[in-house]
Short mmCIF file of C-alpha atoms in Angstrom, two decimals:
data_model
loop_
_atom_site.label_atom_id
_atom_site.label_comp_id
_atom_site.label_asym_id
_atom_site.label_seq_id
_atom_site.Cartn_x
_atom_site.Cartn_y
_atom_site.Cartn_z
CA MET A 1 176.60 -7.69 158.69
CA SER A 2 174.38 -4.81 160.00
CA LEU A 3 175.67 -1.13 160.06
CA LYS A 4 174.62 0.63 163.24
CA LEU A 5 175.08 4.48 164.38
CA ILE A 6 176.41 5.02 167.40
CA ARG A 7 176.29 7.89 169.21
CA PRO A 8 178.43 9.82 171.18
CA SER A 9 177.78 10.41 174.78
CA ASN A 10 176.99 13.67 175.66
CA ALA A 11 180.25 14.22 177.07
CA GLU A 12 182.04 12.43 173.93
CA ASP A 13 180.30 14.95 171.82
CA ALA A 14 181.66 18.00 173.92
CA ALA A 15 185.08 16.95 173.83
CA ILE A 16 184.94 16.32 170.12
CA THR A 17 183.19 19.99 169.80
CA ALA A 18 186.05 21.26 172.04
CA ALA A 19 188.72 20.33 170.09
CA ALA A 20 187.58 21.04 166.65
CA ARG A 21 186.65 24.70 168.01
CA ASN A 22 190.63 24.58 169.02
CA ASP A 23 191.91 23.26 165.76
CA PRO A 24 194.20 26.25 163.99
CA ASP A 25 194.05 24.61 160.86
CA ASN A 26 190.33 24.60 160.39
CA PRO A 27 188.38 27.68 162.45
CA PRO A 28 184.83 27.55 162.59
CA PHE A 29 183.22 29.86 160.29
CA THR A 30 181.89 33.50 162.07
CA ASP A 31 178.53 34.26 161.65
CA ALA A 32 179.42 36.98 159.01
CA GLU A 33 181.31 34.03 157.54
CA LEU A 34 178.32 31.91 157.21
CA ALA A 35 176.04 34.74 156.00
CA ALA A 36 177.97 35.70 153.30
CA LEU A 37 178.11 31.71 152.06
CA ARG A 38 175.92 31.36 149.16
CA PRO A 39 174.84 27.32 147.65
CA ARG A 40 176.29 26.92 144.34
CA ARG A 41 175.36 24.35 142.17
CA GLY A 42 176.87 22.45 139.20
CA ARG A 43 179.90 23.03 136.99
CA PRO A 44 181.46 26.32 137.55
CA PRO A 45 179.89 28.35 133.94
CA LYS A 46 181.90 27.99 131.12
CA ALA A 47 183.73 31.43 129.12
CA ASN A 48 182.92 29.98 126.35
CA PRO A 49 179.72 27.62 126.33
CA LYS A 50 178.84 24.99 123.52
CA VAL A 51 175.07 25.57 121.92
CA GLN A 52 172.80 22.84 122.10
CA ILE A 53 171.27 22.00 118.89
CA SER A 54 169.43 19.57 116.59
CA ILE A 55 170.94 18.69 113.19
CA ARG A 56 170.69 15.84 110.90
CA TYR A 57 173.60 14.45 109.24
CA SER A 58 173.75 11.17 106.92
CA ALA A 59 174.00 7.83 107.96
CA GLU A 60 178.15 7.65 106.80
CA VAL A 61 179.36 10.50 108.56
CA ILE A 62 177.68 9.48 111.95
CA ASP A 63 178.78 5.58 111.57
CA PHE A 64 181.93 7.21 110.73
CA PHE A 65 182.51 8.85 113.64
CA LYS A 66 181.00 6.77 115.79
CA SER A 67 183.36 4.48 114.76
CA THR A 68 186.31 6.04 115.78
CA GLY A 69 185.43 5.09 119.77
CA ALA A 70 184.61 7.44 122.59
CA GLY A 71 184.77 11.24 122.26
CA TRP A 72 183.24 10.62 118.32
CA GLN A 73 181.25 13.99 118.95
CA ALA A 74 184.22 16.58 120.08
CA ARG A 75 186.32 15.26 117.24
CA MET A 76 183.25 15.94 115.05
CA ASN A 77 183.49 19.63 116.41
CA ALA A 78 186.95 19.61 115.93
CA VAL A 79 186.51 18.89 112.12
CA LEU A 80 184.05 21.70 111.83
CA GLU A 81 186.05 24.16 113.65
CA ASP A 82 188.75 23.45 111.03
CA TYR A 83 186.86 23.91 108.59
CA VAL A 84 185.78 27.35 109.89
CA SER A 85 188.56 28.65 110.46
CA SER A 86 190.21 27.32 107.01
CA ARG A 87 187.19 30.09 105.64
CA ARG A 88 188.08 32.89 107.70
#
């Protein structure tokens, strides 16, 4: 099956545009609203983001956490956070 774009005729396009403009649930943007829009990319910034570093652990420690399955890095972080909390 081939997909082919079927463009609406000028009359159909005008009818679609008129219906969209008269939709009370979705009014068109004003020029001022369009000018105020700013593109945002990616995820919103976190309040307390994690810091990426390079660190070396013994193979035994890494193998243990990896053997616990998906989310092993988050679990390792939780263990370290508990340690920090207990030392404060």
